[in-house]
Structures are given as C-alpha cells and as structure tokens.
Coordinates of C-alpha atoms in Angstrom, one line a residue:
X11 CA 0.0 0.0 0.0
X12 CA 1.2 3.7 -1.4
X13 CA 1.6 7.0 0.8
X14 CA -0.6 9.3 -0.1
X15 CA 1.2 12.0 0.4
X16 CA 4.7 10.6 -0.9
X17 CA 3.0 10.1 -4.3
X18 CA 1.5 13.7 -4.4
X19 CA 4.2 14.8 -3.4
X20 CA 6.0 13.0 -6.5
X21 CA 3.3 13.8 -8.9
X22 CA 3.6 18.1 -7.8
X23 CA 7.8 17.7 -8.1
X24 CA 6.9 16.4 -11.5
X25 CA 4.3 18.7 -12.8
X26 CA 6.4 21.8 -11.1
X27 CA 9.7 20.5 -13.1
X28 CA 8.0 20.0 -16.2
X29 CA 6.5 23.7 -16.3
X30 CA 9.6 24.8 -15.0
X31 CA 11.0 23.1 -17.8
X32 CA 9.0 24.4 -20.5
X33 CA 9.6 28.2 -18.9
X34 CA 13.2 28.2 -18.7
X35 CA 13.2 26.9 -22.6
X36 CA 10.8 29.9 -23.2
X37 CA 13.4 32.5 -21.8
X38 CA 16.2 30.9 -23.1
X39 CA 15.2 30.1 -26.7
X40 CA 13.2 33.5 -27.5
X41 CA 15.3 35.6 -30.5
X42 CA 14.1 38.9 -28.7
X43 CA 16.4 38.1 -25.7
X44 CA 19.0 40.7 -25.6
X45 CA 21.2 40.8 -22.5
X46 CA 22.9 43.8 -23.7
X47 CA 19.6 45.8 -23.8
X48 CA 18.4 44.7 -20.8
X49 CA 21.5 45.6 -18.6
X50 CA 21.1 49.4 -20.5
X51 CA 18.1 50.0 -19.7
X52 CA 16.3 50.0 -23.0
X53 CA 12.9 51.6 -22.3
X54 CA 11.5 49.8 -25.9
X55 CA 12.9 46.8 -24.5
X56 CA 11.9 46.6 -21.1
X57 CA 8.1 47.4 -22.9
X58 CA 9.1 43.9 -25.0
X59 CA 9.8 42.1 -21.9
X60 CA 7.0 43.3 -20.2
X61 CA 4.7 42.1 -23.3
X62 CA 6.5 38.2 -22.7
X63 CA 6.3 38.0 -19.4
X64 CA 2.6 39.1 -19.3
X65 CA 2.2 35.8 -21.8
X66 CA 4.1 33.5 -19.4
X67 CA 2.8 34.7 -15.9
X68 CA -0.1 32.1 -15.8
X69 CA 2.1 29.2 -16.2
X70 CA 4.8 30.7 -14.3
X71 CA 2.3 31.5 -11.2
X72 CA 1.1 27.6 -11.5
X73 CA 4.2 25.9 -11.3
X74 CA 4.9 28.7 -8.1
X75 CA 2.1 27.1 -6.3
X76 CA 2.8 23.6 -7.4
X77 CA 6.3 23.6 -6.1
X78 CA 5.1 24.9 -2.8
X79 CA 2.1 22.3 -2.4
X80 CA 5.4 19.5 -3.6
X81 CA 7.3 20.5 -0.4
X82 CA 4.3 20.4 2.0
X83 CA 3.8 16.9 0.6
X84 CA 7.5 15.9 1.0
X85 CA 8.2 17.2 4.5
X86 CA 4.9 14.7 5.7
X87 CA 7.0 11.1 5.1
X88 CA 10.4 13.1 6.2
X89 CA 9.3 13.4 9.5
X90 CA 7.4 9.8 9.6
X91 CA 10.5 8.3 8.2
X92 CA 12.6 10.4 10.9
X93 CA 11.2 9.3 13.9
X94 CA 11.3 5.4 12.7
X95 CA 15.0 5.9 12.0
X96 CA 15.4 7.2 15.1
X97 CA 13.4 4.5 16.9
X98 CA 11.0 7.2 18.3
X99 CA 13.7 9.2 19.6
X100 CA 16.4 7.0 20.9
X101 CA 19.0 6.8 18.3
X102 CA 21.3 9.2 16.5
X103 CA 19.3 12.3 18.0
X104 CA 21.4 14.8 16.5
X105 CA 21.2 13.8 12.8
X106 CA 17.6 12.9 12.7
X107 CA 17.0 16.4 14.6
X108 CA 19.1 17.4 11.3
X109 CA 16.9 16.5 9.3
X110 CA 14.3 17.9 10.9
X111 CA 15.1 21.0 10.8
X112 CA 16.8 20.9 6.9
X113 CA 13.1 19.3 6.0
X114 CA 10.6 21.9 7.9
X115 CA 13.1 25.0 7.0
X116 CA 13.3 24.5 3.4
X117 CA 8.9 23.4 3.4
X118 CA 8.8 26.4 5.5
X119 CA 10.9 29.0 3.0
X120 CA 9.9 27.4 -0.2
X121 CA 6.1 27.7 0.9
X122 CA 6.2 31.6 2.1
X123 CA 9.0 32.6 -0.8
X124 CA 6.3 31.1 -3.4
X125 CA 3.4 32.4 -1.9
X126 CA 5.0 36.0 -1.6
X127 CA 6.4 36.1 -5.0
X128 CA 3.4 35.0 -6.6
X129 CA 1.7 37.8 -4.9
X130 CA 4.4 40.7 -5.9
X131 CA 4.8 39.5 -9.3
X132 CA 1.4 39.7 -9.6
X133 CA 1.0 42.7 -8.4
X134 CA 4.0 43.9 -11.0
X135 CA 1.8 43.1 -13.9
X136 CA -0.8 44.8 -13.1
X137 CA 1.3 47.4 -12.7
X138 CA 3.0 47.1 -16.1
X139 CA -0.9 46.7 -17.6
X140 CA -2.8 49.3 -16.2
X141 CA 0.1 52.4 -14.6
X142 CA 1.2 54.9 -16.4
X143 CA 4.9 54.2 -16.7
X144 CA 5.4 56.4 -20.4
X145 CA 5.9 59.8 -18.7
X146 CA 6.8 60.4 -14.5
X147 CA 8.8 64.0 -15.2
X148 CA 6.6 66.0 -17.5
X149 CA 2.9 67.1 -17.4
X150 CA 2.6 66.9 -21.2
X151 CA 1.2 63.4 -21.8
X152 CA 2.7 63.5 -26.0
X153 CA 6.3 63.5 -24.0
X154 CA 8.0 60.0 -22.7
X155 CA 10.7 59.5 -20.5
X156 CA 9.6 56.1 -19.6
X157 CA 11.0 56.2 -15.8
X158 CA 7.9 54.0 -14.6
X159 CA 9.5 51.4 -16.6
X160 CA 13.0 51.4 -15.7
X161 CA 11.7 51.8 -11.8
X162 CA 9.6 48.4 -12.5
X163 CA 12.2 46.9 -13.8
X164 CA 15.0 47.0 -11.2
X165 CA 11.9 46.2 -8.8
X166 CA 11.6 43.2 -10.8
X167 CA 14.5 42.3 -10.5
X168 CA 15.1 42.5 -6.7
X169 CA 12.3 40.6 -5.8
X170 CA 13.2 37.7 -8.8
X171 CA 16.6 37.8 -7.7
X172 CA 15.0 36.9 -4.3
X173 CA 13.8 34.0 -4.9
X174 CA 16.9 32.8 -7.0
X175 CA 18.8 32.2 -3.6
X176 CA 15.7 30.7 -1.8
X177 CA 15.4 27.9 -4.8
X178 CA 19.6 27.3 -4.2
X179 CA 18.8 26.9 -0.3
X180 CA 16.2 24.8 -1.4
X181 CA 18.2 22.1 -2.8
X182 CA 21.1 22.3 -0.6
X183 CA 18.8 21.4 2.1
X184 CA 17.6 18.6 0.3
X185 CA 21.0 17.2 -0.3
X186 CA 22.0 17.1 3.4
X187 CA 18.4 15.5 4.5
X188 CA 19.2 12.6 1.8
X189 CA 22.9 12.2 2.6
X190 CA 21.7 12.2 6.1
X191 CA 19.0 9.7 5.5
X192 CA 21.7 7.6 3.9
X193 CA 24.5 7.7 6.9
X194 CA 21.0 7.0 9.3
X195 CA 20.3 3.6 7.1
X196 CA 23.5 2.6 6.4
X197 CA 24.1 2.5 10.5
X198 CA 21.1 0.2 11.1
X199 CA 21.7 -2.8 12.2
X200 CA 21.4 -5.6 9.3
X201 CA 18.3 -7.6 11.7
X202 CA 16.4 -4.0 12.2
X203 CA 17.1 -2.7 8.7
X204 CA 13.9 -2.0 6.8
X205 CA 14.9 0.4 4.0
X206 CA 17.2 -1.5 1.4
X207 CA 20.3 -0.1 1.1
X208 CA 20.2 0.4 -2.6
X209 CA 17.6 2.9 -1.5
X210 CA 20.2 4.9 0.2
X211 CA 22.7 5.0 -2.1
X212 CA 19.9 6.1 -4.7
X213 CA 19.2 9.0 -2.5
X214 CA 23.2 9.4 -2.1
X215 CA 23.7 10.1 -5.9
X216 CA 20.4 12.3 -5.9
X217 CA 22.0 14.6 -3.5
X218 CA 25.0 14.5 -5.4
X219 CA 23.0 15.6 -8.1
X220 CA 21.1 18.5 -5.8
X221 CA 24.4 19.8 -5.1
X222 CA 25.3 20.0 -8.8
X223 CA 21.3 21.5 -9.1
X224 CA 22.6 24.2 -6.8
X225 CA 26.0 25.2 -9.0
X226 CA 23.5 25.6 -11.7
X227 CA 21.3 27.9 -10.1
X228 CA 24.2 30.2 -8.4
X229 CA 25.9 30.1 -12.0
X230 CA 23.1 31.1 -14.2
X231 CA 23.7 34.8 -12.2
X232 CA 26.6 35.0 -14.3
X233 CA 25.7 33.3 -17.7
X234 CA 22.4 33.0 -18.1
X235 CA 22.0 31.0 -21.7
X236 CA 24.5 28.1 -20.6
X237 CA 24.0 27.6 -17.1
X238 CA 20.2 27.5 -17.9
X239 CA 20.6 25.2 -20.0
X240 CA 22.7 22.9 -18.1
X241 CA 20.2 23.5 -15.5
X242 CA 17.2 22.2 -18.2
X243 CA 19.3 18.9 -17.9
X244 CA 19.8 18.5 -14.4
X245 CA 16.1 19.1 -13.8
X246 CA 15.0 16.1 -16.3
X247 CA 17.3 14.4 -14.8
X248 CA 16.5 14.8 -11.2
X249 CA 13.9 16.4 -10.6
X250 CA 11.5 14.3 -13.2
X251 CA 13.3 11.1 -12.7
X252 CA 15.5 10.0 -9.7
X253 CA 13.9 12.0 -7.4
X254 CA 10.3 11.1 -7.8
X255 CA 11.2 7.8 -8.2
X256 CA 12.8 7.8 -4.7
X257 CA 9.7 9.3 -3.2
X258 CA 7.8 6.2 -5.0
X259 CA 9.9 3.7 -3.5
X260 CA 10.0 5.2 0.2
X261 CA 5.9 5.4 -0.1
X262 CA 5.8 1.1 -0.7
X263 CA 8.0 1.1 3.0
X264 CA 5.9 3.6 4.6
X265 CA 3.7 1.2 6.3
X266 CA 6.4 -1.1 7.5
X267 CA 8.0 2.0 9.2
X268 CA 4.5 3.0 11.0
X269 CA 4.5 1.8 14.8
X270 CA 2.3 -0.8 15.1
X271 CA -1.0 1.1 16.9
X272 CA -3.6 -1.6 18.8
X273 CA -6.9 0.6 19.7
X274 CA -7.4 -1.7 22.3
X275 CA -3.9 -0.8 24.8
X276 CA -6.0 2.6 25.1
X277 CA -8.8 0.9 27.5
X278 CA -6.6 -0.7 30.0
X279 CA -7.3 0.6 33.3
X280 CA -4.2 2.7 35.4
X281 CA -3.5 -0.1 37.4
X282 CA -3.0 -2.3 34.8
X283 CA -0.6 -0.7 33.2
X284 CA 3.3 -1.5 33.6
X285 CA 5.7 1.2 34.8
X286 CA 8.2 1.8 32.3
X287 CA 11.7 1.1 33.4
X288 CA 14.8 2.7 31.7
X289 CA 16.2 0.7 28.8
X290 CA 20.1 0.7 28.2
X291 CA 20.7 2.7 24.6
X292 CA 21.8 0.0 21.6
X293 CA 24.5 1.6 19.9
X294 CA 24.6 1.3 16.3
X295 CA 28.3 0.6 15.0
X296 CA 27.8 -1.1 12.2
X297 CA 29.2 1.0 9.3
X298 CA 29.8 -2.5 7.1
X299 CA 26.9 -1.4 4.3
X300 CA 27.8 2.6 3.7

C-alpha cells in the first residue's frame, strides 16, 4: 500500500519541473532576448519584456504554487520516516533532529518565498498593464521619459533575484536530508534494517546531483543562456526522474515503518498498566553497508 502524500508529493515535483521546464526553454530560446539591452536600460525593450512576461505569468504562477504544495507533501514522510529511524527518539538524536530541521526549514521557506512572490509578481503586472509608466517627469502626456519602466524593472528584479537564492537553499537542504537519510540507514543494524540499502545509495547520488542543481542555479547569475541550459538537464534528470522515483519507493515502506498502533492498549485501566523502566541505549556501529 502507497503514501498518499509521498505520491502527491512526486506527482507536484513532476508537474512543477515540467512547467519549470518548458519556462526556462521559453526564456532561453526567445530571438528577442537581448542581455545587452536589458542591462542598459532599453525603455523599448523593457516594454518587449513586459509584453512576454505578461504571456508566461499564468504558467509561471502555477508551477509557483505547485512547487510549494510539492514541499508540503514531501516534508509529511520526512518526518514519519525520521522518527522510525530514530526509533521514536532513541537513536542518532542529533542527525535525525538534522533532518528535521533541513526538511521543515526548506517546506517552510519554499512555501512563504512562493506564496509572496506570486503575490508581488502579480502585483508587477498589473502594474506594467494598467500604470502609467510612459511619462513620470513632464505634465505633457505627448512626452516619454519612460522612468515607470526602468523603476519596475529593477523592482523586478530584486524581488526575482530573491527568490533565485531561496530555490539554491532549497536544494542544498535537500542534499543534506538525503545524505543524512543515507549515513542514518547505512548504520542500522542488518536484523532491524527496513529500507534497502540500494535505496540509500539512490538517495546518495540524488544529493549529489542536488548539489550539482545548486551550482546551476548560483551560475546562471553569471551566464544565463549556458548555465540554464545545463540546468534544463539537471532538472530532467533529477527532478523528473530519480527523485520522484525515490519518493515512490519510500511510499511502498511507509507502512512497514509506522508503529504498530492496537486501539485496544488505550482501554486498559491505570493499574493495569506497567511502569516503564529505563532501557540501556543500543548503539549502532555497524558502518559495514555505507
């Protein structure tokens, strides 16, 4: 039996990478690109860009909301699969409180960084739709200086640029939860082991992968046509592929991890009940599988 929400949290990683896909091929295959413009400040240009990005924003705002729903999803099994690893507490406190805190701290940005820049993008278009941004300096309408413009622009661009370093912390998060994941499993003793350790070493080469994700997105600040493109190949790749897959096959273990719950330990009466007595700590040493 599935996870409901590991598979929708595969399904919105797909759907999010395939429109993010299909945008980043938009802005990096249009002939009316011009990076030289842009940087100068054309004011005919910035009205072009303005026109294309007015086309996109639909799909761009959609796949902004998917990938936030995608993390919600994903942070769910994290912390199911964190307290089993950690037999409820009692093992390896500090990494699975690691991965903790890398799980509900990049759900937590990623969800309010989308939500925000949906609404200040949005709020940019309507801006660039409905403001008079032609003439800021002069009372005579037939003259343009096209400030408003250049002023939306660099606003743009702030908020944008924003986001650009929430996405990188994003996936740098990711790729400690899953090499910490892997060091958690691989330390299992063989008898208790659940999770197969080809699992692990899946989720080892998708955080390698996440790491190489993250070069992308902190190079495509300097070149934007080859590093996005690089980046179109990492994401199909990783994002489409290995990591939904690995979602998939955590999902078929989910219910073996679950703690065995019987309704019927709730109606036994106070003086039925044993006192618990402190157990000695098991150390895990066995390193033999990593």
């Amino acid at each position: 039996m599935v996870h409901t929400a590991c598979v929708l949290s595969a399904l919105c990683f797909i759907v999010s990478g395939i429109l993010g896909i299909i945008l980043i091929v938009k802005d990096t295959t249009r002939i009316t690109f011009d990076s030289n413009e842009w940087r100068t400040m054309s004011s005919q240009y910035l009205i072009q860009e303005w026109v294309y990005r007015n086309s996109v924003q639909t799909l761009s705002q959609v796949a902004n909301i998917i990938n936030a729903f995608a993390w919600l999803f994903f942070v769910i099994p994290v912390l199911q699969l964190t307290w089993s690893l950690s037999r409820g507490g009692q093992r390896k406190i500090g990494v699975h409180a690691a991965i903790i805190v890398f799980a509900v701290s990049a759900c937590f940005t990623e969800v309010i960084s989308r939500l925000l820049l949906t609404g200040a993008t949005g709020a940019a278009h309507r801006i660039a739709q409905k403001f008079e941004l032609n003439n800021w300096l002069s009372d005579d309408m037939g003259q343009k200086d096209y400030i408003g413009w250049k002023a939306l622009e660099v606003s743009y661009i702030m908020i944008t640029s924003l986001v650009t370093w929430i996405d990188a912390f994003e996936w740098i998060s990711l790729f400690f939860i899953l090499i910490l994941i892997y060091f958690s499993v691989g330390t299992q003793m063989k008898e208790n082991r659940v999770l197969p350790m080809w699992w692990a070493r899946l989720g080892l080469f998708i955080a390698f992968m996440t790491f190489v994700d993250f070069s992308a997105d902190i190079l495509r600040l300097e070149d934007w046509p080859t590093f996005s493109q690089f980046a179109i190949f990492v994401a199909i790749f990783n994002q489409l592929l290995l990591f939904p897959t690995w979602i998939l096959i955590l999902s078929s273990y989910m219910n073996r991890l679950a703690p065995i719950y019987i309704e019927e330990n709730d109606t036994l009466n106070a003086a039925e009940q044993v006192p618990m007595v402190p157990q000695r700590r098991r150390v895990d040493n066995d390193f033999d599988d990593i």
